[in-house]
Coordinates of C-alpha atoms and ligand atoms in Angstrom, one line a residue:
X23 CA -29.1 -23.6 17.8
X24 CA -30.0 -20.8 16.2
X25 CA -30.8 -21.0 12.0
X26 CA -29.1 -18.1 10.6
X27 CA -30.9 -16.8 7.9
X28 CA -30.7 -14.2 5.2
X29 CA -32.7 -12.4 7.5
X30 CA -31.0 -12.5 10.4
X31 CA -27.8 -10.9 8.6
X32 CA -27.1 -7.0 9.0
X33 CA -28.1 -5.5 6.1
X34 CA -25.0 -4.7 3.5
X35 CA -24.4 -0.8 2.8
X36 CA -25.2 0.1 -0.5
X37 CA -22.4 1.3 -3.0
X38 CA -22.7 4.5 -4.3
X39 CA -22.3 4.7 -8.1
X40 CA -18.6 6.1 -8.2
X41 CA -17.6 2.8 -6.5
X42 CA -18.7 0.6 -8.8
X43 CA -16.2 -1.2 -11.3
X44 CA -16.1 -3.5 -14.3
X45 CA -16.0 -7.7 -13.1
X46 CA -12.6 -8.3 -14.8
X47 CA -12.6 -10.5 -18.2
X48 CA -9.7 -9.1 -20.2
X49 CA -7.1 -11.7 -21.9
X50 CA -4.7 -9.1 -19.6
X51 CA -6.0 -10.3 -16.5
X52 CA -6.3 -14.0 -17.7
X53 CA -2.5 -13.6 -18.5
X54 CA -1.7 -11.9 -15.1
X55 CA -3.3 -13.9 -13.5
X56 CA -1.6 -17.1 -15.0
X57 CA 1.9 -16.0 -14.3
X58 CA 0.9 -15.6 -10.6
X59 CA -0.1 -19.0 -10.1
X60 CA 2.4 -20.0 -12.1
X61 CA 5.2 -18.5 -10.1
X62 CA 3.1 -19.5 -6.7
X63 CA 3.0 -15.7 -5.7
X64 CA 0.0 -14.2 -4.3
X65 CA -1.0 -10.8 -4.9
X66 CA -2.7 -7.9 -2.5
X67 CA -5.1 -7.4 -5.3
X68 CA -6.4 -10.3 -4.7
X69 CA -6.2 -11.1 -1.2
X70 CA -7.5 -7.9 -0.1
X71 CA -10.0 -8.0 -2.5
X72 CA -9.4 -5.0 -4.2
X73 CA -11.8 -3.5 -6.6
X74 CA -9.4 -2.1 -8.6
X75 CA -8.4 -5.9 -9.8
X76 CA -9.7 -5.5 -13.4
X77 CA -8.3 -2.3 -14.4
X78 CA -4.5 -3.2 -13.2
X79 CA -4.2 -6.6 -14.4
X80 CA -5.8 -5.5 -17.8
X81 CA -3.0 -3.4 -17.8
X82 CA -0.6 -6.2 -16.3
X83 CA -0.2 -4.3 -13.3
X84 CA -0.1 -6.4 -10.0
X85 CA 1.0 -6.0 -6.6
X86 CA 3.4 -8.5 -5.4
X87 CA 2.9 -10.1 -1.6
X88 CA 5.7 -11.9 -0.6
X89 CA 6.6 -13.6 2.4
X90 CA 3.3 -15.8 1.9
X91 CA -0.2 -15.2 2.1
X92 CA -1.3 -15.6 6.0
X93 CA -0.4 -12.5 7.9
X94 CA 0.6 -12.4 11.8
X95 CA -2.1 -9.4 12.6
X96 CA -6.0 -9.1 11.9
X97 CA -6.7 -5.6 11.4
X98 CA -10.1 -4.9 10.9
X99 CA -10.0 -3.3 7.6
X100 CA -8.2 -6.3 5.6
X101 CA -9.1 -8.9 4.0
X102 CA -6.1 -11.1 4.1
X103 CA -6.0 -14.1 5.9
X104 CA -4.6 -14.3 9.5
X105 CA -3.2 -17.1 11.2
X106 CA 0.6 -18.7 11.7
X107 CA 2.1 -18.1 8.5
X108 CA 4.3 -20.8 6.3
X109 CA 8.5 -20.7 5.9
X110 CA 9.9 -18.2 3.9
X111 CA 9.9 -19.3 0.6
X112 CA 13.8 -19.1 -0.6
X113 CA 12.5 -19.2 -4.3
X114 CA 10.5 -16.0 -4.1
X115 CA 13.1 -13.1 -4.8
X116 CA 13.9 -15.7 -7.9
X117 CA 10.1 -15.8 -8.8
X118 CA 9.3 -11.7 -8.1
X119 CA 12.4 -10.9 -10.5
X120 CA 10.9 -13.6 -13.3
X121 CA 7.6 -11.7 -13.4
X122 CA 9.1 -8.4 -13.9
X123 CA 11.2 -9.3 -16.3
X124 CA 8.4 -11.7 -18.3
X125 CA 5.6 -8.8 -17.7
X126 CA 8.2 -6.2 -19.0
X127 CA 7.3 -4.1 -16.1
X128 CA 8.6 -0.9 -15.5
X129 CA 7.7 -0.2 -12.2
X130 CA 6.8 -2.8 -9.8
X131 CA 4.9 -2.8 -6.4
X132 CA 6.3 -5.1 -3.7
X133 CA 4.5 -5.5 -0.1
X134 CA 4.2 -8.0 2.3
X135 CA 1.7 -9.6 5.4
X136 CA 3.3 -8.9 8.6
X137 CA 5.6 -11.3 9.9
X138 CA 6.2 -10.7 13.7
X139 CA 7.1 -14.7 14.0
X140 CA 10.0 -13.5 12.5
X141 CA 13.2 -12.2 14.2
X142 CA 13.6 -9.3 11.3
X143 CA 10.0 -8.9 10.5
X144 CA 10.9 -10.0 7.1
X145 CA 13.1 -7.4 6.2
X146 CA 15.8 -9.2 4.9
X147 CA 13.4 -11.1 2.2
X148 CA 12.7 -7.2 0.9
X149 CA 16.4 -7.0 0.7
X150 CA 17.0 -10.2 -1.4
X151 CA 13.6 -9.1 -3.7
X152 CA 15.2 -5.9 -4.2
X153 CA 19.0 -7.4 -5.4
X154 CA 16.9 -10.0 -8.0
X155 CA 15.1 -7.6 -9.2
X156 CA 18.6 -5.2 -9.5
X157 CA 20.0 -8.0 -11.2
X158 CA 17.7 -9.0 -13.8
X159 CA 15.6 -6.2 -14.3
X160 CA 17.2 -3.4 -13.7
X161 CA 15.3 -0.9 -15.8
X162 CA 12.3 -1.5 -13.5
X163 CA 11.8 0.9 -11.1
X164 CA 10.9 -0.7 -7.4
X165 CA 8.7 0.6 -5.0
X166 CA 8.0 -1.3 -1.5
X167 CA 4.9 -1.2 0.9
X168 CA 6.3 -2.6 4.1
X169 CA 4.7 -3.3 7.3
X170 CA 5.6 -1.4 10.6
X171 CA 8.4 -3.4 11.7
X172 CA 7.8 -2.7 15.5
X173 CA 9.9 -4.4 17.9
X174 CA 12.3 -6.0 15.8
X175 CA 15.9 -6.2 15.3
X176 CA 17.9 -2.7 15.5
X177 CA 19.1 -2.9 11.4
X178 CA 16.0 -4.4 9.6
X179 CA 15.2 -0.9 8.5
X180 CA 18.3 0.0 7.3
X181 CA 18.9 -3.2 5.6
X182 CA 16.3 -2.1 3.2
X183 CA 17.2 1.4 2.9
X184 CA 20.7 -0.1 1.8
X185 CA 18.6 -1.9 -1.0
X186 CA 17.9 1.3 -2.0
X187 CA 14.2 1.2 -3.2
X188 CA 13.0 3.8 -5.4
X189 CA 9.7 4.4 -3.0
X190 CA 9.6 3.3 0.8
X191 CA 5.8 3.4 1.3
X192 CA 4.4 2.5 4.7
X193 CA 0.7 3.2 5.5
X194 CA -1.0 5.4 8.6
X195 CA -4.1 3.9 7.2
X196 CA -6.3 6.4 9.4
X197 CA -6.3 8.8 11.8
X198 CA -4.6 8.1 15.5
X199 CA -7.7 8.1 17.3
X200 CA -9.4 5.0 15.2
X201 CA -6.1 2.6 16.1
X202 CA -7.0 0.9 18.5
X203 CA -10.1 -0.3 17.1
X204 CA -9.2 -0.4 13.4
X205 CA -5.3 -0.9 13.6
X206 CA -4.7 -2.5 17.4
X207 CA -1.4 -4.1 16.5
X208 CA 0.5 -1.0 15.2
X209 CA 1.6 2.6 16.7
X210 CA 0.5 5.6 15.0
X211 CA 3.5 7.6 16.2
X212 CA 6.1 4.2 15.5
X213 CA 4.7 4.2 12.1
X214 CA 5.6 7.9 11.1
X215 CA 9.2 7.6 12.6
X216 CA 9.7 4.7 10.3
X217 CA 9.0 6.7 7.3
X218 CA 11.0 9.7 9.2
X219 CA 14.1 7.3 9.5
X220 CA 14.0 6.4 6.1
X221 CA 14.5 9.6 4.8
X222 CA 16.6 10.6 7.2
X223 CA 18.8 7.9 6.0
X224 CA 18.8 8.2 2.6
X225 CA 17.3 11.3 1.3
X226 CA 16.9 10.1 -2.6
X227 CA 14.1 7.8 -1.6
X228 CA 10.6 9.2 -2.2
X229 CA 8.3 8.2 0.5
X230 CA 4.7 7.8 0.4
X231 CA 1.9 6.8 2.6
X232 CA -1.8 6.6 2.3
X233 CA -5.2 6.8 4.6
X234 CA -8.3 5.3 4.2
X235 CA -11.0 7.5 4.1
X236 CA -15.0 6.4 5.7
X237 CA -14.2 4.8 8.8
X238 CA -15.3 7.7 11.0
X239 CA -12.1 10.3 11.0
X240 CA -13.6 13.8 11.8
X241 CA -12.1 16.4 8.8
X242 CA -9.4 18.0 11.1
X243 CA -8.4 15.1 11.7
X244 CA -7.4 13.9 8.5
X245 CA -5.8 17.4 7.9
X246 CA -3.6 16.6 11.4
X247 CA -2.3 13.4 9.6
X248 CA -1.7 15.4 6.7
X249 CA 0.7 17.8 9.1
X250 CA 2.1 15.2 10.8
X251 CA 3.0 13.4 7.2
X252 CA 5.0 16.7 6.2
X253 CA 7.0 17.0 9.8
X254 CA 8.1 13.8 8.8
X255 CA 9.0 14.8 5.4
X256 CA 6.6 12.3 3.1
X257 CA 6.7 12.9 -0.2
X258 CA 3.7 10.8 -1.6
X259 CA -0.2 10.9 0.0
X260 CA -2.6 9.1 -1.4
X261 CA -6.1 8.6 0.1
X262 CA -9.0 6.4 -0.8
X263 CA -12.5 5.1 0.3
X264 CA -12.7 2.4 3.0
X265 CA -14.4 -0.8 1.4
X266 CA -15.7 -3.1 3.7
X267 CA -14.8 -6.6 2.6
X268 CA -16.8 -9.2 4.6
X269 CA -19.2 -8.7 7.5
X270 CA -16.6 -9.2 9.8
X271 CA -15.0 -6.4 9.2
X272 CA -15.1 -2.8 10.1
X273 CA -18.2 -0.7 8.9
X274 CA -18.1 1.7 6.3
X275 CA -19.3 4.8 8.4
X276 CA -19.5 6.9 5.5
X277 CA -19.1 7.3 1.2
X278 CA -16.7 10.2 1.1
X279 CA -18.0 12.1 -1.9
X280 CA -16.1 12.2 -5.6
X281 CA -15.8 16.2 -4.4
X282 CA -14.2 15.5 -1.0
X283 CA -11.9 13.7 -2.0
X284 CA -10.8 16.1 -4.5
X285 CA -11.0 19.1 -1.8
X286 CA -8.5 17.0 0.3
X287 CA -6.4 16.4 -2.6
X288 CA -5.9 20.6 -2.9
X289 CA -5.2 21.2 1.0
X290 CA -2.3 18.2 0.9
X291 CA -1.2 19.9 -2.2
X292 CA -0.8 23.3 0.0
X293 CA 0.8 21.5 2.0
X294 CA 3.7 20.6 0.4
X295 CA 3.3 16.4 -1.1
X296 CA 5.1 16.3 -3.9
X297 CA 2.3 14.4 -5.4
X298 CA -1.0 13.4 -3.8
X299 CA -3.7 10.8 -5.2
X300 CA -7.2 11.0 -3.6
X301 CA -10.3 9.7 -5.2
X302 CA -12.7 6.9 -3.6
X303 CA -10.7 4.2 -5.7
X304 CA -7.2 5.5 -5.2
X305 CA -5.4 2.6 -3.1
X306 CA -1.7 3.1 -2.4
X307 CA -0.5 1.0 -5.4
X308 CA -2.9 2.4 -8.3
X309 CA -1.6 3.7 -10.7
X310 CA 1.5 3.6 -8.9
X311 CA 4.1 3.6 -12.1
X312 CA 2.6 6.6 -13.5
X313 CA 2.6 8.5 -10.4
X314 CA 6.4 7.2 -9.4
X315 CA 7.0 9.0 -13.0
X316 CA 5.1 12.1 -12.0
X317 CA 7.1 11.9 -8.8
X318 CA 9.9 12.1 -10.5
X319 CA 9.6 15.4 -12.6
X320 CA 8.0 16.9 -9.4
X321 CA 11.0 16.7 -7.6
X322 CA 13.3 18.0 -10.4
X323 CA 11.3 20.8 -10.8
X324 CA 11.4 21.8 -7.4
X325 CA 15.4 20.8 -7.1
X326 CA 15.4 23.3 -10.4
X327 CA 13.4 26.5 -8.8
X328 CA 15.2 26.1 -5.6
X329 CA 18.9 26.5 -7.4
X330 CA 20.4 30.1 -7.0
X331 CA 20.0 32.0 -10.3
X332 CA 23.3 33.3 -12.2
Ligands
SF4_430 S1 -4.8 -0.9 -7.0 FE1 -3.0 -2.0 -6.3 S2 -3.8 -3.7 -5.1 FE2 -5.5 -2.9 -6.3 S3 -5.5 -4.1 -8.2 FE3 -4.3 -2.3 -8.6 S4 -2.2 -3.0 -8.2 FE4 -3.6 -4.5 -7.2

């Protein structure tokens, strides 16, 4: 057998500078990180490792995973764990509500692992996430990140468009051509129609979606997801730098600069988003209250300038 030795590993990329972060240590993060456990919900900042975890849980800032912690798909850019997942907690919507309402947050990020086991994908556990947080928090704006829901029943879509989130988001991640190695189990083309039905449906929910950037697209391709994005009528892009998070994962195949990112931002701002976040640490839930506010006044602004004058 062979010995595998520190030598015999691939060497790691280096980080550049702008990617490093603080290791977390705040009495915030201790507390966030308490009422998690406490409430037995895991968290995408934690499970997908994200280095963003100190900053938003200083600022008790979390995003919610329901529907467990093992996910039916192994995409190659994610960290969480894959495998046969458990039962669907019946306690969770209960749980989700109790942390919004005993963080006093205002707006709060709910997404999931994929659940193909199930008939509905997990749709209806959105729904009954959505009604307890109505309920007993109903000042707290709600904004879900759902997987692609491909090849399940006719209505699970709909059921949570009735729920009437404040923001549907659903991720392209990257460009078409890189699916099949970095996204095998999804459609490019299935995921844009879901965020195309949803507004279709019910026009007052702001969509969003978000690439990663540094896993080999070419430029013009990016700017093709960004047209394709606006035919569907997205609202919300945000775009951020590909981390690779083990050695089993995908390569980072480049460190989009600080200044790329900010010359994307200003061509998906001529465009048309409503609001776009790009920077390497942008992921699709950063700083996602602020922006849901910014989204907001963008779109009464436009609603305003687009009334006839007297
Ligand atoms: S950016 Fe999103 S996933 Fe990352 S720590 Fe913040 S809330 Fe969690």
């Amino acid at each position: 057998m062979t010995e595998v030795t520190e030598l015999a590993r691939p060497p790691r990329q280096r980080k550049p500078d702008w990617i490093r972060v603080k290791a977390p240590t705040s009495e915030g993060f201790a507390e966030t990180k308490r009422l998690m456990r406490e409430k037995n919900l895991a968290t995408v900042c934690e499970e997908a490792a994200c280095p963003n975890i100190g900053e938003c849980w200083t600022k008790k800032h979390a995003t919610v995973m329901i529907l467990g912690d093992t996910c039916t798909r192994a995409c190659a850019f994610c960290n969480v764990k894959t495998g046969m997942p458990r039962m669907v907690d019946p306690m969770e919507p209960q749980h989700v509500a109790d942390v919004a309402v005993q963080m006093g947050l205002q707006h709060i990020v709910i997404t999931s692992v994929d659940r193909d086991d199930l008939p509905d994908g997990g749709a209806s556990q959105f729904v009954k996430v959505i009604r307890a947080l109505r309920e007993q928090a109903p000042d707290t704006t709600i904004e879900i990140l759902t997987p692609d829901f491909r090849n399940k029943v006719d209505r699970a879509l709909e059921m949570i468009v009735e729920a009437r989130p404040d923001v549907f988001n659903h991720n392209l991640e990257t460009v078409p051509r890189l699916y099949p190695t970095i996204r095998p189990g999804a459609r490019y083309y299935a995921s844009l129609r879901l965020l195309e039905t949803v507004k279709k449906l019910d026009p007052s929910i702001f969509t969003k979606s978000g690439i990663m950037l540094g896993l080999g697209e070419q430029r013009l391709e990016v700017h093709q997801v960004m047209d394709d994005m606006r035919s569907a009528d997205i609202d919300f892009l945000t775009m951020g730098q590909y981390l690779q998070p083990t050695p089993r994962h995908a390569k980072v195949a480049d460190f989009v600069t600080p200044q790329a990112f900010d010359a994307y931002a200003a061509i998906a701002r001529a465009k048309g988003f409503l609001l776009v976040a790009s920077s390497p640490l942008t992921r699709s839930s950063y700083h996602a209250g602020d922006d849901f506010d910014r989204l907001r006044a963008a779109r009464e602004a436009r609603l305003a300038s687009a009334k006839p004058q007297a």
